[in-house]
């Protein structure tokens, strides 16, 4: 673990690499307890680099066992090797030269899961962002692109399958039951896209013919006996391949595309060229063990990693500051895929819920940073909601501003011009500026100015002349990142709606109807010739990532909630109405008063849920209360999470009572038939479970949920019912019985056990903390498995009551486990530590409890750079 005080790396200090590496020949010998790696690099000094500049290669925890320059061993006096760096003072001034480096690794002891490690007996690698330097010394930066040839050798019994990037060019048996395989990747790539997998794996195979007639062998590799549940992932892969051809004209480029499912993995998946490595959570599914949300997650992640083949791999990033170039763009692409494959409106609502729940608090707190950060200490801490999700919003805004055809033309230009290179945000935006002829310099501010802008909307209607005047005012407060506050160029989609739901949006002679391009601090729009005052539906589809301040009457919002032709805004009107109510109820709650949710709002929710003309998934979303964390963020100061939780609960009970008949009807399980994971069937299940939740709240009777649990024919229903029992009826005999039954049924399935751990950790009671403590001692809990850690500790962190106990016990316990985790896996520890990011908005007692906890943890001697970086920024 690196604990040396991290240097700050700055975008403005970027310099082209001193040395290029044209080819890499890796020879990896896997043996019990160790791996030997020989890397033969063909290097050349970059143009204009001083001829006496030493060769400095990155390392991380490496042990050098042999070094040759130009085929001859180097004397110890000619170089300096530390675990972190290899420095060779004198290398040829001109021309190419060869360096051969031998290192010895201990994959079994690698609990950080970065570099080469072993998971359940399977050797695998994770190199993004800086894991390759844990395998061999290398200029480990994304702008060094090389051709790789990889030879892997292992015992055939232990590792019958040997995989790396590209195409298989040679394989054969060796003495002593060993064998080897050689893989060659014809596309130059940065070291972070290197991958190797070796183990006793089972293969699910298929083929795909690209638009130009190329045959591609598809393989999904899993642990023995688990390839059947990879069928849906394979189907999602083929759909992704067709979609990228049709929508973006992008074909796959190698003869093989392999995916490997691994049980210990730091994130969702990794887009290594031709050899994606996945957390098995995003590959393995069957109706008895996976929920509809799991199916949707697999589809998204499979698509996302596949789409990286063009946005990330064929065109990569010049430096890690440009991370959004591949991540924001690829998230945008996977969102569009989901919108086309499922439902555009429902997809958009889900994406915006995610953005406001995860990115807004980051953008509005101490961990704030621009979509393109300007400095970092540990790059792994910048794989954030801001880079990914806000990054995707920026691409979406570009598409909205330019329109579909001009956006596609810009993408085509980008692919054409930068294929095979390591590019920047300027390169990307430049392609669009060129093809559209538009000036995107103000738009580019979105990448460098941190924070969520506010968009204030004022309306004035002059009845005699029938004129509506709308004033849009944008502003941006300077936040933790201290970046600029100049006005942005943003697309604001809008519409005018008659009280009966008719679309009155006037045609726009100078542009697209319903699109306002806001560039100034204040923009005024006038709509004349209106017979009556229309209802303004603004920021349709959430066309810009802003906090909207629209003083709109409840009556107007109720019109939009019931009738806006724009499905997204219909949802948002309802969601905002409910959000305002939850804030009001929270205030009343803290003042010791009782208050009830407005009956008209509850009625609109219930009517929407019962409206058969709407798709079930949308009706289910209409029933979802705004997340409590979202209410906390919008309150912004002196937050009492327990009061917000109580407000949500009382609203749920009141809505449940008001809509009892509707909820009884909807909660009846959807008709039995063969299970289908498609969006429509999933939407129907979601609606019925949401209704069951309200029914249970209204009646206080656990019977219906307990029965749904027992009768469930699939995991969505079973888990949905169990969640109601654990969230609403714990502690109770019914709840304990269901939890025990669930454990009995699924104890051998790791992925289902994650659900079991997560659910218990999320039960909103103070005593849950003791339960979580006990579960950390459970024989099936381990700090070494990221999924299990995320389930139990991550589950606790989202628990409004147990985590935020006023006595601070939740924070202290959490910090204690972070410290232990940090010794094994700094990346996961740092990620979990972001749970404290909104601490300054808490009421004083909890705030000082967090402060003490952070200070105590920061005072510990041996924290990783990763964890320390998050804690320091959070505390600042
Ligand atoms: N590119 C990887 C994430 C790597 C994270 C490194 N800490 C997965 C993805 O975004 O597709
Ligand atoms: Zn990605």
mmCIF file of C-alpha atoms in Angstrom, residues 430-737:
data_model
loop_
_atom_site.group_PDB
_atom_site.id
_atom_site.type_symbol
_atom_site.label_atom_id
_atom_site.label_comp_id
_atom_site.label_asym_id
_atom_site.label_seq_id
_atom_site.Cartn_x
_atom_site.Cartn_y
_atom_site.Cartn_z
ATOM 1 C CA UNK A 430 -13.385 20.918 -31.952
ATOM 2 C CA UNK A 431 -14.901 18.165 -34.116
ATOM 3 C CA UNK A 432 -18.402 19.498 -33.371
ATOM 4 C CA UNK A 433 -17.412 23.135 -33.825
ATOM 5 C CA UNK A 434 -15.958 22.277 -37.215
ATOM 6 C CA UNK A 435 -18.849 20.248 -38.582
ATOM 7 C CA UNK A 436 -21.562 22.540 -37.222
ATOM 8 C CA UNK A 437 -19.771 25.842 -37.760
ATOM 9 C CA UNK A 438 -20.792 26.855 -34.253
ATOM 10 C CA UNK A 439 -18.723 28.567 -31.606
ATOM 11 C CA UNK A 440 -18.542 26.188 -28.643
ATOM 12 C CA UNK A 441 -16.107 28.187 -26.543
ATOM 13 C CA UNK A 442 -18.710 29.237 -23.983
ATOM 14 C CA UNK A 443 -20.102 25.708 -23.925
ATOM 15 C CA UNK A 444 -16.622 24.444 -23.030
ATOM 16 C CA UNK A 445 -16.899 26.191 -19.637
ATOM 17 C CA UNK A 446 -19.059 23.285 -18.501
ATOM 18 C CA UNK A 447 -15.935 21.133 -18.399
ATOM 19 C CA UNK A 448 -13.875 23.465 -16.254
ATOM 20 C CA UNK A 449 -16.273 25.259 -13.904
ATOM 21 C CA UNK A 450 -17.437 23.149 -10.977
ATOM 22 C CA UNK A 451 -20.765 23.410 -9.217
ATOM 23 C CA UNK A 452 -24.441 23.158 -10.076
ATOM 24 C CA UNK A 453 -25.751 26.375 -11.614
ATOM 25 C CA UNK A 454 -29.127 27.677 -10.578
ATOM 26 C CA UNK A 455 -31.683 28.546 -13.183
ATOM 27 C CA UNK A 456 -34.372 30.883 -11.856
ATOM 28 C CA UNK A 457 -37.567 31.202 -13.893
ATOM 29 C CA UNK A 458 -40.000 34.104 -13.535
ATOM 30 C CA UNK A 459 -43.257 34.432 -15.425
ATOM 31 C CA UNK A 460 -45.496 37.421 -16.072
ATOM 32 C CA UNK A 461 -48.733 37.205 -18.040
ATOM 33 C CA UNK A 462 -50.347 40.278 -19.505
ATOM 34 C CA UNK A 463 -53.959 39.283 -20.077
ATOM 35 C CA UNK A 464 -55.096 42.194 -22.296
ATOM 36 C CA UNK A 465 -52.377 41.544 -24.875
ATOM 37 C CA UNK A 466 -52.204 37.791 -24.279
ATOM 38 C CA UNK A 467 -48.450 37.959 -23.734
ATOM 39 C CA UNK A 468 -46.424 35.687 -21.507
ATOM 40 C CA UNK A 469 -42.991 36.962 -20.533
ATOM 41 C CA UNK A 470 -40.549 34.409 -19.182
ATOM 42 C CA UNK A 471 -37.262 35.500 -17.617
ATOM 43 C CA UNK A 472 -34.512 32.911 -17.179
ATOM 44 C CA UNK A 473 -31.681 33.880 -14.841
ATOM 45 C CA UNK A 474 -28.634 31.672 -14.420
ATOM 46 C CA UNK A 475 -26.098 31.949 -11.639
ATOM 47 C CA UNK A 476 -23.289 29.870 -10.210
ATOM 48 C CA UNK A 477 -21.872 30.141 -6.701
ATOM 49 C CA UNK A 478 -18.176 29.527 -6.168
ATOM 50 C CA UNK A 479 -17.749 26.291 -4.245
ATOM 51 C CA UNK A 480 -15.039 24.082 -2.773
ATOM 52 C CA UNK A 481 -13.202 23.701 -6.093
ATOM 53 C CA UNK A 482 -12.811 27.467 -6.425
ATOM 54 C CA UNK A 483 -13.261 27.420 -10.202
ATOM 55 C CA UNK A 484 -14.863 30.180 -12.328
ATOM 56 C CA UNK A 485 -18.464 31.360 -12.239
ATOM 57 C CA UNK A 486 -19.005 32.732 -15.756
ATOM 58 C CA UNK A 487 -22.407 32.136 -17.382
ATOM 59 C CA UNK A 488 -22.862 28.869 -19.257
ATOM 60 C CA UNK A 489 -24.236 28.104 -22.683
ATOM 61 C CA UNK A 490 -27.193 25.847 -21.945
ATOM 62 C CA UNK A 491 -30.152 24.457 -23.857
ATOM 63 C CA UNK A 492 -33.462 24.980 -22.101
ATOM 64 C CA UNK A 493 -36.253 22.893 -23.570
ATOM 65 C CA UNK A 494 -39.708 24.182 -22.760
ATOM 66 C CA UNK A 495 -43.332 24.026 -23.737
ATOM 67 C CA UNK A 496 -46.560 25.847 -23.110
ATOM 68 C CA UNK A 497 -49.446 23.715 -22.002
ATOM 69 C CA UNK A 498 -53.121 24.615 -21.863
ATOM 70 C CA UNK A 499 -54.976 23.763 -18.653
ATOM 71 C CA UNK A 500 -56.509 20.827 -20.498
ATOM 72 C CA UNK A 501 -53.107 19.498 -21.539
ATOM 73 C CA UNK A 502 -52.881 20.789 -25.110
ATOM 74 C CA UNK A 503 -49.411 21.654 -26.400
ATOM 75 C CA UNK A 504 -49.383 25.388 -27.217
ATOM 76 C CA UNK A 505 -45.635 25.739 -27.842
ATOM 77 C CA UNK A 506 -45.270 28.266 -30.679
ATOM 78 C CA UNK A 507 -43.131 27.530 -33.707
ATOM 79 C CA UNK A 508 -39.766 29.235 -33.534
ATOM 80 C CA UNK A 509 -38.778 30.864 -36.838
ATOM 81 C CA UNK A 510 -35.101 31.122 -35.880
ATOM 82 C CA UNK A 511 -34.534 27.689 -34.398
ATOM 83 C CA UNK A 512 -36.207 24.565 -33.040
ATOM 84 C CA UNK A 513 -39.585 24.992 -31.390
ATOM 85 C CA UNK A 514 -39.357 24.661 -27.660
ATOM 86 C CA UNK A 515 -35.607 25.212 -27.420
ATOM 87 C CA UNK A 516 -34.127 28.321 -25.808
ATOM 88 C CA UNK A 517 -30.372 28.757 -25.966
ATOM 89 C CA UNK A 518 -29.393 30.479 -22.779
ATOM 90 C CA UNK A 519 -25.996 32.168 -22.857
ATOM 91 C CA UNK A 520 -26.432 35.407 -20.906
ATOM 92 C CA UNK A 521 -26.976 35.757 -17.149
ATOM 93 C CA UNK A 522 -30.534 36.797 -18.011
ATOM 94 C CA UNK A 523 -32.647 35.717 -20.968
ATOM 95 C CA UNK A 524 -36.142 37.027 -21.677
ATOM 96 C CA UNK A 525 -38.637 35.189 -23.887
ATOM 97 C CA UNK A 526 -41.988 36.641 -24.968
ATOM 98 C CA UNK A 527 -44.945 34.673 -26.270
ATOM 99 C CA UNK A 528 -47.715 36.839 -27.701
ATOM 100 C CA UNK A 529 -51.182 36.149 -29.037
ATOM 101 C CA UNK A 530 -52.205 33.720 -26.316
ATOM 102 C CA UNK A 531 -55.924 33.364 -25.654
ATOM 103 C CA UNK A 532 -55.451 32.363 -22.046
ATOM 104 C CA UNK A 533 -52.567 32.093 -19.612
ATOM 105 C CA UNK A 534 -50.753 28.855 -20.444
ATOM 106 C CA UNK A 535 -48.879 26.686 -17.993
ATOM 107 C CA UNK A 536 -45.132 26.849 -18.538
ATOM 108 C CA UNK A 537 -43.345 23.521 -18.700
ATOM 109 C CA UNK A 538 -39.682 24.390 -18.474
ATOM 110 C CA UNK A 539 -36.426 22.434 -18.555
ATOM 111 C CA UNK A 540 -38.174 19.557 -20.295
ATOM 112 C CA UNK A 541 -36.243 16.293 -20.235
ATOM 113 C CA UNK A 542 -33.930 18.001 -17.749
ATOM 114 C CA UNK A 543 -32.129 19.554 -20.702
ATOM 115 C CA UNK A 544 -29.375 21.070 -18.517
ATOM 116 C CA UNK A 545 -27.913 19.881 -15.180
ATOM 117 C CA UNK A 546 -29.099 22.796 -13.053
ATOM 118 C CA UNK A 547 -31.024 23.446 -9.879
ATOM 119 C CA UNK A 548 -34.300 24.848 -11.156
ATOM 120 C CA UNK A 549 -35.974 27.595 -9.131
ATOM 121 C CA UNK A 550 -39.355 28.087 -10.666
ATOM 122 C CA UNK A 551 -41.883 29.780 -8.438
ATOM 123 C CA UNK A 552 -44.853 28.026 -9.925
ATOM 124 C CA UNK A 553 -48.260 27.787 -8.301
ATOM 125 C CA UNK A 554 -49.429 24.482 -6.968
ATOM 126 C CA UNK A 555 -52.333 24.678 -9.395
ATOM 127 C CA UNK A 556 -49.989 24.950 -12.380
ATOM 128 C CA UNK A 557 -47.867 22.094 -11.165
ATOM 129 C CA UNK A 558 -50.912 19.935 -10.685
ATOM 130 C CA UNK A 559 -51.831 20.604 -14.321
ATOM 131 C CA UNK A 560 -48.363 19.525 -15.450
ATOM 132 C CA UNK A 561 -48.326 16.510 -13.131
ATOM 133 C CA UNK A 562 -51.570 15.314 -14.641
ATOM 134 C CA UNK A 563 -51.221 16.398 -18.255
ATOM 135 C CA UNK A 564 -47.833 17.589 -19.467
ATOM 136 C CA UNK A 565 -47.260 15.894 -22.843
ATOM 137 C CA UNK A 566 -43.567 15.711 -21.882
ATOM 138 C CA UNK A 567 -43.374 12.575 -19.752
ATOM 139 C CA UNK A 568 -40.269 13.682 -17.907
ATOM 140 C CA UNK A 569 -41.759 16.991 -16.841
ATOM 141 C CA UNK A 570 -44.948 15.301 -15.871
ATOM 142 C CA UNK A 571 -42.959 13.158 -13.481
ATOM 143 C CA UNK A 572 -40.930 16.111 -12.225
ATOM 144 C CA UNK A 573 -43.964 18.263 -11.516
ATOM 145 C CA UNK A 574 -45.330 15.504 -9.309
ATOM 146 C CA UNK A 575 -41.973 14.819 -7.727
ATOM 147 C CA UNK A 576 -41.461 18.510 -6.921
ATOM 148 C CA UNK A 577 -44.905 18.797 -5.401
ATOM 149 C CA UNK A 578 -44.214 15.815 -3.175
ATOM 150 C CA UNK A 579 -40.702 17.095 -2.382
ATOM 151 C CA UNK A 580 -42.108 20.432 -1.190
ATOM 152 C CA UNK A 581 -44.572 18.582 0.968
ATOM 153 C CA UNK A 582 -41.862 16.426 2.509
ATOM 154 C CA UNK A 583 -39.862 19.531 3.375
ATOM 155 C CA UNK A 584 -42.939 21.094 4.943
ATOM 156 C CA UNK A 585 -43.703 17.915 6.918
ATOM 157 C CA UNK A 586 -40.076 17.715 8.068
ATOM 158 C CA UNK A 587 -40.265 21.273 9.394
ATOM 159 C CA UNK A 588 -43.530 20.570 11.188
ATOM 160 C CA UNK A 589 -42.064 17.408 12.603
ATOM 161 C CA UNK A 590 -39.075 19.233 14.085
ATOM 162 C CA UNK A 591 -41.328 21.914 15.505
ATOM 163 C CA UNK A 592 -43.384 19.240 17.214
ATOM 164 C CA UNK A 593 -46.460 19.915 15.094
ATOM 165 C CA UNK A 594 -48.420 17.338 13.165
ATOM 166 C CA UNK A 595 -49.076 17.933 9.506
ATOM 167 C CA UNK A 596 -50.560 15.925 6.660
ATOM 168 C CA UNK A 597 -49.649 15.735 3.019
ATOM 169 C CA UNK A 598 -51.908 17.851 0.775
ATOM 170 C CA UNK A 599 -54.821 15.696 -0.375
ATOM 171 C CA UNK A 600 -54.732 16.973 -3.967
ATOM 172 C CA UNK A 601 -51.116 15.962 -4.364
ATOM 173 C CA UNK A 602 -51.752 12.530 -2.915
ATOM 174 C CA UNK A 603 -54.733 12.183 -5.246
ATOM 175 C CA UNK A 604 -52.646 13.067 -8.312
ATOM 176 C CA UNK A 605 -50.112 10.423 -7.368
ATOM 177 C CA UNK A 606 -52.799 7.823 -6.888
ATOM 178 C CA UNK A 607 -54.549 8.740 -10.147
ATOM 179 C CA UNK A 608 -51.285 8.535 -12.045
ATOM 180 C CA UNK A 609 -50.533 5.134 -10.536
ATOM 181 C CA UNK A 610 -53.945 3.904 -11.561
ATOM 182 C CA UNK A 611 -53.920 5.340 -15.091
ATOM 183 C CA UNK A 612 -53.918 2.365 -17.446
ATOM 184 C CA UNK A 613 -52.998 4.522 -20.446
ATOM 185 C CA UNK A 614 -49.527 5.089 -19.014
ATOM 186 C CA UNK A 615 -46.723 2.560 -19.055
ATOM 187 C CA UNK A 616 -46.457 0.653 -15.763
ATOM 188 C CA UNK A 617 -42.798 1.595 -15.193
ATOM 189 C CA UNK A 618 -43.756 5.259 -15.302
ATOM 190 C CA UNK A 619 -46.644 4.691 -12.915
ATOM 191 C CA UNK A 620 -44.252 2.981 -10.504
ATOM 192 C CA UNK A 621 -41.903 5.981 -10.696
ATOM 193 C CA UNK A 622 -44.811 8.300 -9.993
ATOM 194 C CA UNK A 623 -45.294 6.439 -6.708
ATOM 195 C CA UNK A 624 -41.651 6.679 -5.642
ATOM 196 C CA UNK A 625 -41.150 9.355 -2.998
ATOM 197 C CA UNK A 626 -38.124 11.588 -3.555
ATOM 198 C CA UNK A 627 -35.157 9.933 -1.815
ATOM 199 C CA UNK A 628 -34.614 11.175 1.735
ATOM 200 C CA UNK A 629 -31.066 12.166 0.837
ATOM 201 C CA UNK A 630 -32.517 14.369 -1.898
ATOM 202 C CA UNK A 631 -34.818 16.093 0.606
ATOM 203 C CA UNK A 632 -31.795 16.588 2.863
ATOM 204 C CA UNK A 633 -29.804 18.152 0.028
ATOM 205 C CA UNK A 634 -32.575 20.523 -0.884
ATOM 206 C CA UNK A 635 -33.007 21.585 2.757
ATOM 207 C CA UNK A 636 -29.277 22.229 2.673
ATOM 208 C CA UNK A 637 -28.557 23.114 6.312
ATOM 209 C CA UNK A 638 -29.325 22.017 9.859
ATOM 210 C CA UNK A 639 -30.491 18.671 8.501
ATOM 211 C CA UNK A 640 -32.017 16.089 10.833
ATOM 212 C CA UNK A 641 -32.172 12.821 8.853
ATOM 213 C CA UNK A 642 -34.513 11.249 11.395
ATOM 214 C CA UNK A 643 -37.049 14.045 10.957
ATOM 215 C CA UNK A 644 -36.930 13.625 7.170
ATOM 216 C CA UNK A 645 -37.431 9.911 7.548
ATOM 217 C CA UNK A 646 -40.423 10.449 9.827
ATOM 218 C CA UNK A 647 -41.903 12.897 7.314
ATOM 219 C CA UNK A 648 -41.525 10.385 4.482
ATOM 220 C CA UNK A 649 -43.107 7.696 6.585
ATOM 221 C CA UNK A 650 -46.112 9.793 7.487
ATOM 222 C CA UNK A 651 -46.578 10.789 3.845
ATOM 223 C CA UNK A 652 -46.412 7.155 2.815
ATOM 224 C CA UNK A 653 -49.053 6.176 5.345
ATOM 225 C CA UNK A 654 -51.335 9.050 4.325
ATOM 226 C CA UNK A 655 -50.984 8.336 0.602
ATOM 227 C CA UNK A 656 -51.542 4.646 1.280
ATOM 228 C CA UNK A 657 -54.759 5.345 3.163
ATOM 229 C CA UNK A 658 -56.033 7.779 0.561
ATOM 230 C CA UNK A 659 -55.475 5.279 -2.238
ATOM 231 C CA UNK A 660 -56.292 2.048 -0.473
ATOM 232 C CA UNK A 661 -58.629 0.698 -3.145
ATOM 233 C CA UNK A 662 -56.200 1.506 -5.965
ATOM 234 C CA UNK A 663 -53.273 -0.011 -4.111
ATOM 235 C CA UNK A 664 -55.188 -3.163 -3.274
ATOM 236 C CA UNK A 665 -55.994 -3.605 -6.923
ATOM 237 C CA UNK A 666 -52.465 -2.850 -8.137
ATOM 238 C CA UNK A 667 -50.723 -4.876 -5.446
ATOM 239 C CA UNK A 668 -52.265 -8.123 -6.588
ATOM 240 C CA UNK A 669 -49.268 -9.911 -8.093
ATOM 241 C CA UNK A 670 -49.010 -9.495 -11.880
ATOM 242 C CA UNK A 671 -50.480 -12.433 -13.737
ATOM 243 C CA UNK A 672 -48.362 -15.550 -13.545
ATOM 244 C CA UNK A 673 -46.844 -16.762 -16.757
ATOM 245 C CA UNK A 674 -43.380 -17.606 -17.895
ATOM 246 C CA UNK A 675 -40.961 -15.031 -16.498
ATOM 247 C CA UNK A 676 -39.735 -12.400 -18.891
ATOM 248 C CA UNK A 677 -37.163 -9.778 -17.954
ATOM 249 C CA UNK A 678 -38.392 -7.319 -20.593
ATOM 250 C CA UNK A 679 -39.050 -3.709 -19.678
ATOM 251 C CA UNK A 680 -42.825 -4.023 -19.793
ATOM 252 C CA UNK A 681 -43.022 -7.040 -17.516
ATOM 253 C CA UNK A 682 -40.464 -5.463 -15.179
ATOM 254 C CA UNK A 683 -42.515 -2.269 -15.070
ATOM 255 C CA UNK A 684 -45.604 -4.236 -14.079
ATOM 256 C CA UNK A 685 -43.716 -5.904 -11.224
ATOM 257 C CA UNK A 686 -42.331 -2.566 -10.056
ATOM 258 C CA UNK A 687 -45.800 -1.041 -9.993
ATOM 259 C CA UNK A 688 -47.285 -3.904 -8.073
ATOM 260 C CA UNK A 689 -44.486 -3.854 -5.477
ATOM 261 C CA UNK A 690 -44.761 -0.076 -5.062
ATOM 262 C CA UNK A 691 -48.483 -0.527 -4.435
ATOM 263 C CA UNK A 692 -47.763 -3.308 -1.930
ATOM 264 C CA UNK A 693 -45.461 -0.899 -0.090
ATOM 265 C CA UNK A 694 -48.230 1.704 0.274
ATOM 266 C CA UNK A 695 -50.760 -0.929 1.232
ATOM 267 C CA UNK A 696 -48.457 -2.228 3.963
ATOM 268 C CA UNK A 697 -47.823 1.305 5.226
ATOM 269 C CA UNK A 698 -51.501 2.161 5.292
ATOM 270 C CA UNK A 699 -52.698 -0.953 7.086
ATOM 271 C CA UNK A 700 -49.690 -1.736 9.275
ATOM 272 C CA UNK A 701 -50.407 -5.365 8.392
ATOM 273 C CA UNK A 702 -47.395 -7.456 7.389
ATOM 274 C CA UNK A 703 -49.617 -10.250 6.041
ATOM 275 C CA UNK A 704 -49.713 -9.208 2.371
ATOM 276 C CA UNK A 705 -45.920 -8.733 2.184
ATOM 277 C CA UNK A 706 -45.279 -12.020 3.999
ATOM 278 C CA UNK A 707 -47.601 -13.830 1.610
ATOM 279 C CA UNK A 708 -46.004 -12.196 -1.426
ATOM 280 C CA UNK A 709 -42.650 -13.364 -0.127
ATOM 281 C CA UNK A 710 -43.810 -16.958 0.206
ATOM 282 C CA UNK A 711 -45.631 -17.130 -3.103
ATOM 283 C CA UNK A 712 -42.957 -15.329 -5.127
ATOM 284 C CA UNK A 713 -42.063 -16.977 -8.429
ATOM 285 C CA UNK A 714 -39.044 -14.768 -9.088
ATOM 286 C CA UNK A 715 -36.414 -12.784 -7.205
ATOM 287 C CA UNK A 716 -37.946 -9.395 -7.966
ATOM 288 C CA UNK A 717 -41.116 -10.295 -6.091
ATOM 289 C CA UNK A 718 -39.338 -12.231 -3.372
ATOM 290 C CA UNK A 719 -36.796 -9.557 -2.667
ATOM 291 C CA UNK A 720 -39.316 -6.737 -3.047
ATOM 292 C CA UNK A 721 -41.573 -8.330 -0.446
ATOM 293 C CA UNK A 722 -38.649 -9.053 1.872
ATOM 294 C CA UNK A 723 -37.552 -5.425 1.584
ATOM 295 C CA UNK A 724 -40.981 -4.256 2.742
ATOM 296 C CA UNK A 725 -40.809 -6.627 5.714
ATOM 297 C CA UNK A 726 -37.311 -5.503 6.715
ATOM 298 C CA UNK A 727 -37.901 -1.810 6.187
ATOM 299 C CA UNK A 728 -41.325 -1.595 7.744
ATOM 300 C CA UNK A 729 -41.896 -4.568 9.994
ATOM 301 C CA UNK A 730 -38.565 -5.113 11.747
ATOM 302 C CA UNK A 731 -38.235 -6.258 14.404
ATOM 303 C CA UNK A 732 -40.930 -8.901 14.121
ATOM 304 C CA UNK A 733 -41.236 -12.636 13.961
ATOM 305 C CA UNK A 734 -42.479 -12.422 10.373
ATOM 306 C CA UNK A 735 -39.463 -10.421 9.326
ATOM 307 C CA UNK A 736 -36.959 -12.695 11.076
ATOM 308 C CA UNK A 737 -38.615 -15.782 9.644
#
